[in-house]
mmCIF file of C-alpha atoms and ligand atoms in Angstrom:
data_model
loop_
_atom_site.group_PDB
_atom_site.id
_atom_site.type_symbol
_atom_site.label_atom_id
_atom_site.label_comp_id
_atom_site.label_asym_id
_atom_site.label_seq_id
_atom_site.Cartn_x
_atom_site.Cartn_y
_atom_site.Cartn_z
ATOM 1 C CA MET I 6 24.328 118.044 61.132
ATOM 2 C CA SER I 7 27.708 119.231 60.073
ATOM 3 C CA ASN I 8 30.158 116.756 58.563
ATOM 4 C CA LYS I 9 33.107 118.745 59.773
ATOM 5 C CA PRO I 10 35.328 116.416 61.815
ATOM 6 C CA VAL I 11 36.052 117.314 65.394
ATOM 7 C CA PRO I 12 39.732 118.166 65.841
ATOM 8 C CA PHE I 13 41.780 115.392 67.320
ATOM 9 C CA MET I 14 41.793 115.530 71.097
ATOM 10 C CA ALA I 15 45.118 114.177 72.210
ATOM 11 C CA ARG I 16 45.518 112.863 75.728
ATOM 12 C CA LEU I 17 45.730 115.964 77.782
ATOM 13 C CA ARG I 18 47.638 116.342 80.972
ATOM 14 C CA LYS I 19 46.739 119.746 82.367
ATOM 15 C CA PRO I 20 45.549 119.248 85.963
ATOM 16 C CA THR I 21 41.816 119.609 86.468
ATOM 17 C CA PRO I 22 40.101 119.290 89.844
ATOM 18 C CA LEU I 23 38.286 116.060 89.100
ATOM 19 C CA LEU I 24 37.581 113.004 91.130
ATOM 20 C CA PHE I 25 37.129 109.639 89.534
ATOM 21 C CA ALA I 26 37.142 107.810 92.843
ATOM 22 C CA ALA I 27 33.395 108.113 93.258
ATOM 23 C CA GLY I 28 30.974 106.092 91.199
ATOM 24 C CA ALA I 29 27.675 104.505 91.922
ATOM 25 C CA ALA I 30 24.128 104.107 90.960
ATOM 26 C CA LEU I 31 22.500 107.141 89.517
ATOM 27 C CA VAL I 32 21.186 109.737 89.036
ATOM 28 C CA VAL I 33 19.527 112.921 88.244
ATOM 29 C CA GLY I 34 19.351 114.620 84.924
ATOM 30 C CA ALA I 35 19.608 118.372 84.800
ATOM 31 C CA ALA I 36 20.180 120.890 82.050
ATOM 32 C CA VAL I 37 22.118 124.157 82.262
ATOM 33 C CA ARG I 38 22.683 126.624 79.491
ATOM 34 C CA ARG I 39 25.365 129.287 79.418
ATOM 35 C CA ARG I 40 23.911 132.196 77.513
ATOM 36 C CA ALA I 41 25.629 135.110 75.932
ATOM 37 C CA PRO I 42 24.741 138.366 77.706
ATOM 38 C CA GLY I 43 21.397 139.636 76.423
ATOM 39 C CA SER I 44 20.460 136.455 74.623
ATOM 40 C CA PRO I 45 17.036 134.986 75.395
ATOM 41 C CA PRO I 46 16.688 132.126 77.854
ATOM 42 C CA ARG I 47 16.161 128.681 76.349
ATOM 43 C CA THR I 48 14.138 126.018 78.042
ATOM 44 C CA SER I 49 15.570 122.666 78.967
ATOM 45 C CA ALA I 50 14.976 119.816 76.577
ATOM 46 C CA VAL I 51 14.919 117.404 79.492
ATOM 47 C CA PRO I 52 11.445 115.985 80.068
ATOM 48 C CA ARG I 53 10.100 116.440 83.587
ATOM 49 C CA PRO I 54 7.386 114.847 85.612
ATOM 50 C CA SER I 55 4.163 116.787 85.790
ATOM 51 C CA ALA I 56 3.847 119.134 88.727
ATOM 52 C CA SER I 57 0.382 117.779 89.283
ATOM 53 C CA GLY I 58 1.766 114.477 90.478
ATOM 54 C CA PRO I 59 4.680 112.106 90.238
ATOM 55 C CA PRO I 60 5.082 109.622 87.404
ATOM 56 C CA ARG I 61 4.220 106.019 88.256
ATOM 57 C CA PRO I 62 6.535 103.848 86.188
ATOM 58 C CA ARG I 63 5.359 100.389 85.248
ATOM 59 C CA ALA I 64 6.818 97.574 87.406
ATOM 60 C CA LEU I 65 8.104 94.372 85.797
ATOM 61 C CA THR I 66 9.749 91.260 87.193
ATOM 62 C CA LEU I 67 12.773 90.274 85.116
ATOM 63 C CA LEU I 68 15.255 87.422 85.298
ATOM 64 C CA VAL I 69 18.965 88.120 85.664
ATOM 65 C CA THR I 70 20.580 86.066 82.884
ATOM 66 C CA ALA I 71 24.065 87.570 83.033
ATOM 67 C CA HIS I 72 26.103 88.933 85.935
ATOM 68 C CA GLU I 73 29.594 89.599 84.599
ATOM 69 C CA ARG I 74 32.584 91.592 85.711
ATOM 70 C CA VAL I 75 33.380 94.060 82.914
ATOM 71 C CA ALA I 76 36.014 96.195 84.699
ATOM 72 C CA ASP I 77 37.595 96.414 88.129
ATOM 73 C CA GLY I 78 34.696 96.897 90.532
ATOM 74 C CA VAL I 79 32.061 96.947 87.776
ATOM 75 C CA VAL I 80 29.507 94.238 86.996
ATOM 76 C CA LEU I 81 27.176 94.120 84.021
ATOM 77 C CA LEU I 82 23.664 92.755 84.488
ATOM 78 C CA ARG I 83 21.420 91.516 81.746
ATOM 79 C CA LEU I 84 17.760 91.315 82.755
ATOM 80 C CA GLU I 85 15.469 89.334 80.493
ATOM 81 C CA GLY I 86 11.732 89.508 79.943
ATOM 82 C CA THR I 87 9.305 89.686 77.063
ATOM 83 C CA ASP I 88 7.896 92.617 75.195
ATOM 84 C CA LEU I 89 9.808 95.102 77.320
ATOM 85 C CA PRO I 90 9.081 98.820 76.993
ATOM 86 C CA ARG I 91 11.411 100.568 74.563
ATOM 87 C CA TRP I 92 13.722 103.281 75.847
ATOM 88 C CA GLU I 93 15.702 106.215 74.548
ATOM 89 C CA PRO I 94 19.480 106.575 75.013
ATOM 90 C CA GLY I 95 20.233 108.216 78.362
ATOM 91 C CA ALA I 96 17.364 106.413 80.136
ATOM 92 C CA HIS I 97 17.696 104.612 83.438
ATOM 93 C CA LEU I 98 15.952 101.775 85.199
ATOM 94 C CA ASP I 99 14.979 101.438 88.879
ATOM 95 C CA LEU I 100 16.105 98.087 90.283
ATOM 96 C CA VAL I 101 14.259 96.901 93.365
ATOM 97 C CA LEU I 102 16.906 94.791 95.103
ATOM 98 C CA PRO I 103 16.074 91.684 97.163
ATOM 99 C CA SER I 104 16.450 93.719 100.381
ATOM 100 C CA GLY I 105 13.914 96.265 99.125
ATOM 101 C CA LEU I 106 16.514 98.941 98.394
ATOM 102 C CA VAL I 107 15.803 100.753 95.136
ATOM 103 C CA ARG I 108 18.693 101.899 92.964
ATOM 104 C CA GLN I 109 18.801 103.573 89.572
ATOM 105 C CA TYR I 110 21.147 102.406 86.824
ATOM 106 C CA SER I 111 21.585 103.728 83.312
ATOM 107 C CA LEU I 112 20.638 101.428 80.478
ATOM 108 C CA CYS I 113 23.665 100.689 78.331
ATOM 109 C CA GLY I 114 22.452 98.026 75.887
ATOM 110 C CA ASP I 115 20.439 98.204 72.688
ATOM 111 C CA PRO I 116 17.262 100.328 72.920
ATOM 112 C CA GLU I 117 15.676 98.201 70.176
ATOM 113 C CA ASP I 118 16.040 94.998 72.193
ATOM 114 C CA THR I 119 12.634 94.299 73.729
ATOM 115 C CA SER I 120 13.735 91.018 75.343
ATOM 116 C CA SER I 121 16.403 92.307 77.718
ATOM 117 C CA TYR I 122 17.799 95.332 79.525
ATOM 118 C CA THR I 123 21.490 95.796 80.276
ATOM 119 C CA VAL I 124 22.903 97.898 83.102
ATOM 120 C CA ALA I 125 26.296 98.168 84.789
ATOM 121 C CA ALA I 126 26.995 98.884 88.447
ATOM 122 C CA ARG I 127 30.151 100.009 90.194
ATOM 123 C CA LEU I 128 30.806 98.738 93.700
ATOM 124 C CA VAL I 129 30.901 101.622 96.173
ATOM 125 C CA GLU I 130 32.901 100.374 99.135
ATOM 126 C CA ASP I 131 31.592 102.990 101.543
ATOM 127 C CA GLY I 132 28.128 103.304 99.983
ATOM 128 C CA ARG I 133 24.729 102.604 101.491
ATOM 129 C CA GLY I 134 24.656 98.940 100.505
ATOM 130 C CA GLY I 135 22.851 98.951 97.166
ATOM 131 C CA SER I 136 25.878 98.442 94.948
ATOM 132 C CA ARG I 137 27.283 95.756 97.255
ATOM 133 C CA GLU I 138 23.991 93.934 97.055
ATOM 134 C CA VAL I 139 24.059 94.127 93.249
ATOM 135 C CA HIS I 140 27.606 92.745 93.257
ATOM 136 C CA GLU I 141 27.323 90.116 95.964
ATOM 137 C CA GLN I 142 23.698 89.055 96.366
ATOM 138 C CA VAL I 143 22.294 89.362 92.858
ATOM 139 C CA GLN I 144 23.353 86.567 90.512
ATOM 140 C CA GLU I 145 22.250 84.729 87.400
ATOM 141 C CA GLY I 146 18.802 83.331 88.115
ATOM 142 C CA THR I 147 17.798 86.135 90.515
ATOM 143 C CA GLU I 148 14.439 87.702 89.761
ATOM 144 C CA LEU I 149 14.365 91.459 90.187
ATOM 145 C CA GLU I 150 11.521 93.912 90.040
ATOM 146 C CA VAL I 151 12.333 96.848 87.800
ATOM 147 C CA ARG I 152 10.519 100.124 87.182
ATOM 148 C CA GLY I 153 10.889 102.341 84.175
ATOM 149 C CA PRO I 154 12.701 102.986 81.956
ATOM 150 C CA ARG I 155 12.674 106.743 82.432
ATOM 151 C CA ASN I 156 14.844 109.335 80.757
ATOM 152 C CA ARG I 157 16.037 112.560 82.314
ATOM 153 C CA PHE I 158 19.241 112.712 80.263
ATOM 154 C CA PRO I 159 18.139 112.540 76.625
ATOM 155 C CA LEU I 160 20.127 113.168 73.508
ATOM 156 C CA VAL I 161 18.962 116.546 72.201
ATOM 157 C CA ASP I 162 18.849 118.048 68.758
ATOM 158 C CA ALA I 163 22.012 120.129 68.424
ATOM 159 C CA PRO I 164 24.578 120.968 65.744
ATOM 160 C CA ALA I 165 27.331 119.240 67.736
ATOM 161 C CA HIS I 166 27.638 117.040 70.807
ATOM 162 C CA ALA I 167 30.428 116.890 73.402
ATOM 163 C CA PHE I 168 30.356 114.144 76.037
ATOM 164 C CA VAL I 169 32.337 114.044 79.279
ATOM 165 C CA ALA I 170 32.142 110.754 81.172
ATOM 166 C CA GLY I 171 33.807 109.828 84.431
ATOM 167 C CA GLY I 172 34.152 106.117 85.212
ATOM 168 C CA ILE I 173 30.781 104.393 85.377
ATOM 169 C CA GLY I 174 29.349 107.618 83.923
ATOM 170 C CA ILE I 175 30.087 106.132 80.505
ATOM 171 C CA THR I 176 26.985 103.901 80.792
ATOM 172 C CA PRO I 177 24.310 106.372 79.635
ATOM 173 C CA VAL I 178 26.740 107.926 77.165
ATOM 174 C CA LEU I 179 27.442 104.702 75.278
ATOM 175 C CA PRO I 180 23.929 104.279 73.800
ATOM 176 C CA MET I 181 23.815 108.017 73.137
ATOM 177 C CA LEU I 182 26.957 107.754 71.010
ATOM 178 C CA ARG I 183 25.563 104.768 69.148
ATOM 179 C CA ALA I 184 22.357 106.693 68.416
ATOM 180 C CA LEU I 185 24.011 109.755 66.879
ATOM 181 C CA PRO I 186 23.122 110.099 63.210
ATOM 182 C CA GLU I 187 25.785 109.421 60.641
ATOM 183 C CA GLY I 188 27.811 112.529 60.023
ATOM 184 C CA ALA I 189 27.044 113.990 63.435
ATOM 185 C CA GLU I 190 29.744 116.124 64.936
ATOM 186 C CA TRP I 191 30.736 114.714 68.320
ATOM 187 C CA ARG I 192 33.587 114.197 70.711
ATOM 188 C CA LEU I 193 34.036 112.265 73.947
ATOM 189 C CA LEU I 194 36.342 112.753 76.897
ATOM 190 C CA TYR I 195 36.320 109.583 79.017
ATOM 191 C CA GLY I 196 38.290 109.650 82.262
ATOM 192 C CA GLY I 197 38.827 107.134 85.020
ATOM 193 C CA ARG I 198 41.227 106.200 87.774
ATOM 194 C CA THR I 199 42.879 103.374 85.843
ATOM 195 C CA ARG I 200 42.294 101.785 82.462
ATOM 196 C CA ALA I 201 41.280 98.528 84.183
ATOM 197 C CA SER I 202 38.539 100.319 86.137
ATOM 198 C CA MET I 203 36.976 101.891 83.039
ATOM 199 C CA PRO I 204 34.146 99.808 81.574
ATOM 200 C CA PHE I 205 33.338 99.615 77.850
ATOM 201 C CA LEU I 206 36.687 100.943 76.580
ATOM 202 C CA GLU I 207 36.598 98.513 73.670
ATOM 203 C CA GLU I 208 33.037 99.466 72.717
ATOM 204 C CA VAL I 209 33.918 103.158 72.866
ATOM 205 C CA GLY I 210 36.970 102.565 70.681
ATOM 206 C CA LYS I 211 34.836 100.873 68.020
ATOM 207 C CA LEU I 212 32.723 103.997 67.720
ATOM 208 C CA ASP I 213 35.771 105.968 66.671
ATOM 209 C CA PRO I 214 37.605 103.669 64.246
ATOM 210 C CA GLU I 215 39.609 106.439 62.619
ATOM 211 C CA GLY I 216 40.460 108.160 65.899
ATOM 212 C CA GLY I 217 40.144 111.848 66.626
ATOM 213 C CA ARG I 218 36.818 111.900 68.424
ATOM 214 C CA VAL I 219 37.519 109.957 71.605
ATOM 215 C CA THR I 220 40.011 110.934 74.282
ATOM 216 C CA VAL I 221 40.606 108.321 76.972
ATOM 217 C CA VAL I 222 42.353 109.556 80.098
ATOM 218 C CA PRO I 223 43.232 106.981 82.764
ATOM 219 C CA GLU I 224 44.439 109.124 85.626
ATOM 220 C CA ASP I 225 47.289 106.816 86.652
ATOM 221 C CA GLU I 226 48.767 106.998 83.132
ATOM 222 C CA ASP I 227 47.964 110.480 81.895
ATOM 223 C CA GLY I 228 47.037 112.536 84.911
ATOM 224 C CA ARG I 229 43.799 114.439 84.978
ATOM 225 C CA PRO I 230 42.173 115.482 81.722
ATOM 226 C CA ASP I 231 42.296 119.011 80.447
ATOM 227 C CA LEU I 232 38.673 120.112 80.342
ATOM 228 C CA ASP I 233 39.651 123.614 79.283
ATOM 229 C CA SER I 234 41.071 122.280 76.026
ATOM 230 C CA PHE I 235 38.237 119.833 75.490
ATOM 231 C CA LEU I 236 35.624 122.565 75.850
ATOM 232 C CA ALA I 237 37.632 125.356 74.249
ATOM 233 C CA ASP I 238 36.649 125.206 70.585
ATOM 234 C CA LEU I 239 33.099 123.924 70.633
ATOM 235 C CA PRO I 240 30.857 125.044 67.790
ATOM 236 C CA GLU I 241 28.021 127.413 68.716
ATOM 237 C CA ASP I 242 25.049 125.679 70.382
ATOM 238 C CA THR I 243 26.947 122.485 71.117
ATOM 239 C CA ALA I 244 25.126 120.174 73.527
ATOM 240 C CA VAL I 245 27.551 119.234 76.308
ATOM 241 C CA TYR I 246 26.636 116.098 78.275
ATOM 242 C CA CYS I 247 28.336 115.085 81.484
ATOM 243 C CA CYS I 248 27.877 112.049 83.683
ATOM 244 C CA GLY I 249 30.220 111.252 86.525
ATOM 245 C CA PRO I 250 31.225 112.322 90.005
ATOM 246 C CA GLU I 251 30.102 115.672 91.395
ATOM 247 C CA GLY I 252 33.598 117.185 91.078
ATOM 248 C CA LEU I 253 33.697 116.392 87.385
ATOM 249 C CA MET I 254 30.286 117.897 86.724
ATOM 250 C CA ALA I 255 31.074 121.009 88.719
ATOM 251 C CA ALA I 256 34.298 121.450 86.745
ATOM 252 C CA VAL I 257 32.478 121.096 83.427
ATOM 253 C CA GLU I 258 29.750 123.502 84.537
ATOM 254 C CA GLU I 259 32.380 126.034 85.570
ATOM 255 C CA ARG I 260 34.054 125.862 82.161
ATOM 256 C CA LEU I 261 30.949 125.719 80.003
ATOM 257 C CA PRO I 262 31.555 128.001 77.020
ATOM 258 C CA GLU I 263 29.075 130.718 76.142
ATOM 259 C CA GLY I 264 26.323 129.409 73.897
ATOM 260 C CA ALA I 265 26.705 125.776 74.969
ATOM 261 C CA ALA I 266 23.962 123.871 76.783
ATOM 262 C CA LEU I 267 24.955 121.490 79.553
ATOM 263 C CA HIS I 268 23.060 118.290 80.352
ATOM 264 C CA LEU I 269 24.004 116.503 83.559
ATOM 265 C CA GLU I 270 23.382 113.078 85.013
ATOM 266 C CA ARG I 271 24.303 113.056 88.690
ATOM 267 C CA PHE I 272 25.450 110.275 90.990
ATOM 268 C CA ALA I 273 24.298 112.108 94.097
ATOM 269 C CA PRO I 274 22.053 115.019 95.015
ATOM 270 C CA ARG I 275 23.585 118.443 95.387
ATOM 271 C CA THR I 276 24.273 119.136 99.044
ATOM 272 C CA THR I 277 23.280 122.259 100.926
ATOM 273 C CA ALA I 278 24.941 124.165 103.698
ATOM 274 C CA ASP I 279 21.607 125.215 105.185
ATOM 275 C CA GLY I 280 20.839 123.978 108.645
ATOM 276 C CA ASP I 281 17.890 121.650 109.192
ATOM 277 C CA GLY I 282 15.194 123.013 111.482
ATOM 278 C CA GLU I 283 11.937 121.476 112.627
ATOM 279 C CA PHE I 284 8.740 122.526 110.833
ATOM 280 C CA GLU I 285 5.122 121.520 110.362
ATOM 281 C CA VAL I 286 3.510 119.969 107.312
ATOM 282 C CA GLU I 287 -0.227 120.049 106.845
ATOM 283 C CA LEU I 288 -1.664 117.395 104.531
ATOM 284 C CA HIS I 289 -4.560 119.324 103.066
ATOM 285 C CA ARG I 290 -6.696 116.510 101.679
ATOM 286 C CA SER I 291 -6.023 114.155 104.595
ATOM 287 C CA GLY I 292 -6.621 116.857 107.186
ATOM 288 C CA ARG I 293 -3.539 115.894 109.192
ATOM 289 C CA THR I 294 -0.671 117.991 110.477
ATOM 290 C CA LEU I 295 2.776 116.479 110.992
ATOM 291 C CA THR I 296 6.004 117.635 112.562
ATOM 292 C CA VAL I 297 9.173 117.121 110.541
ATOM 293 C CA PRO I 298 12.196 116.975 112.875
ATOM 294 C CA GLY I 299 15.513 118.506 111.878
ATOM 295 C CA ASP I 300 17.106 115.102 111.414
ATOM 296 C CA SER I 301 14.373 113.555 109.273
ATOM 297 C CA SER I 302 12.615 114.167 105.965
ATOM 298 C CA VAL I 303 9.148 115.267 104.921
ATOM 299 C CA LEU I 304 8.865 111.913 103.155
ATOM 300 C CA ALA I 305 9.529 109.977 106.369
ATOM 301 C CA ALA I 306 6.939 112.019 108.267
ATOM 302 C CA VAL I 307 4.365 111.675 105.501
ATOM 303 C CA ARG I 308 4.909 107.934 105.113
ATOM 304 C CA ALA I 309 4.334 107.452 108.838
ATOM 305 C CA GLU I 310 0.798 108.723 108.181
ATOM 306 C CA LEU I 311 0.322 107.654 104.561
ATOM 307 C CA PRO I 312 2.424 104.504 104.007
ATOM 308 C CA ASN I 313 1.512 104.217 100.330
ATOM 309 C CA THR I 314 3.075 107.554 99.419
ATOM 310 C CA PRO I 315 5.256 106.809 96.357
ATOM 311 C CA TYR I 316 9.023 107.233 96.542
ATOM 312 C CA SER I 317 12.116 105.555 95.160
ATOM 313 C CA CYS I 318 15.631 106.991 95.369
ATOM 314 C CA GLU I 319 15.161 109.090 98.563
ATOM 315 C CA GLN I 320 17.924 111.337 97.257
ATOM 316 C CA GLY I 321 16.153 113.836 95.065
ATOM 317 C CA TRP I 322 17.006 112.400 91.699
ATOM 318 C CA CYS I 323 14.150 110.212 90.490
ATOM 319 C CA GLY I 324 11.139 112.514 90.882
ATOM 320 C CA THR I 325 8.861 109.790 92.248
ATOM 321 C CA CYS I 326 8.057 111.636 95.466
ATOM 322 C CA GLN I 327 7.119 114.968 93.854
ATOM 323 C CA GLN I 328 4.126 116.591 95.570
ATOM 324 C CA THR I 329 2.163 119.773 95.024
ATOM 325 C CA VAL I 330 2.646 122.504 97.634
ATOM 326 C CA LEU I 331 -0.332 124.765 98.391
ATOM 327 C CA GLU I 332 1.279 127.050 100.975
ATOM 328 C CA GLY I 333 4.648 127.796 102.530
ATOM 329 C CA GLU I 334 8.152 128.627 101.362
ATOM 330 C CA ILE I 335 9.989 125.609 99.978
ATOM 331 C CA ASP I 336 13.684 124.986 100.572
ATOM 332 C CA HIS I 337 14.463 123.089 97.362
ATOM 333 C CA ARG I 338 17.401 120.706 97.727
ATOM 334 C CA ASP I 339 17.305 118.885 94.429
ATOM 335 C CA ASP I 340 18.601 119.504 90.938
ATOM 336 C CA LEU I 341 15.725 117.817 89.204
ATOM 337 C CA LEU I 342 12.744 120.132 89.118
ATOM 338 C CA THR I 343 12.466 122.925 86.618
ATOM 339 C CA ASP I 344 12.032 126.501 87.813
ATOM 340 C CA SER I 345 8.336 126.422 86.974
ATOM 341 C CA GLU I 346 7.842 123.186 88.893
ATOM 342 C CA ARG I 347 9.645 124.660 91.883
ATOM 343 C CA GLY I 348 6.945 127.309 92.171
ATOM 344 C CA ASP I 349 4.332 124.892 93.489
ATOM 345 C CA SER I 350 5.864 121.488 93.993
ATOM 346 C CA MET I 351 8.714 119.799 95.812
ATOM 347 C CA LEU I 352 10.541 116.506 96.139
ATOM 348 C CA ILE I 353 9.601 115.584 99.665
ATOM 349 C CA CYS I 354 12.496 113.145 100.162
ATOM 350 C CA VAL I 355 15.117 115.916 100.245
ATOM 351 C CA SER I 356 13.506 119.351 100.150
ATOM 352 C CA ARG I 357 12.382 121.147 103.275
ATOM 353 C CA CYS I 358 10.712 124.353 104.486
ATOM 354 C CA ARG I 359 12.306 127.787 104.748
ATOM 355 C CA GLY I 360 9.756 128.845 107.335
ATOM 356 C CA THR I 361 7.720 126.944 109.880
ATOM 357 C CA ARG I 362 4.887 125.420 107.861
ATOM 358 C CA LEU I 363 4.116 123.835 104.494
ATOM 359 C CA VAL I 364 0.747 122.726 103.182
ATOM 360 C CA LEU I 365 0.859 119.779 100.769
ATOM 361 C CA ASP I 366 -1.971 118.750 98.468
ATOM 362 C CA MET I 367 -2.259 115.230 99.753
HETATM 363 FE FE1 FES B 22 13.398 110.015 94.342
HETATM 364 FE FE2 FES B 22 12.304 111.698 96.058
HETATM 365 S S1 FES B 22 13.267 112.196 94.215
HETATM 366 S S2 FES B 22 12.210 109.575 96.092
#
């Protein structure tokens, strides 16, 4: 690691097409690398589930021992248990809410603490109900089933690290910053709508006691951050990490300098403009053939026949529903699977068929 300090990043005011209004549960990790012309491709450092079948994270029942407001619209939950599995910075936890909804939240506490997990959740007013349940139904004394932790957004070995966090997107970044080795070269751009809505500002400030590494940009005070400047002078092979709304990640991806590798943690699956047609799915081992209507998913059709089929997020970001495909052309609608996994597997909660028939190994 280089000891060279990162140049001071002043608060920057050049308009950038970002949105900090969104914010929710997670997530999907994805890695993108911008290569110089002619340079060899580099594989992602992000671990993936095996194409031969989805991971089955261990389920635990934990007690909520803290439910505290830590910023406008953000609550922190501490979940206690004993001998909890350790986790790496960037990991997330599935929370099974009292209603049965499953939501993913990044772990933001101490990875060495085996007696509790800490997550933070932003209330999404027009969301699908999970964040409201976390805010309004879950309280101290609630028992919650959790699965994981799992990590699709790990800290990677790189000569320098640049983090871009939007709002609640700071949660996976915080333990990553704490885990950087002494002398590591790093910088953080942390944006939000208002200072009051940005969790963990104090904690972030403590990680940069001399200043110069952290740029905080509340939009109502400083306008939108200047990503061009933030990403302009990165050392070769810098690992760029981004967690936040889709607009923020798209803007970072667009500006990624040559030679840098981008690691993303998404709040929502990438959307597609493709229309949704009806098609057939044959379940090879079960010997059944199903019809998937245009307004429903492969997962829904499969679960009608095989109710124990594993799934979690239903949005293409957790990998739980990954299944092997034996025949047919897949219309991949996720950002999670690697190119090699896409050859013979799919996430059946979001991905579809380009033709009229798929054969799944189930
Ligand atoms: Fe989470 Fe499909 S990717 S259920």
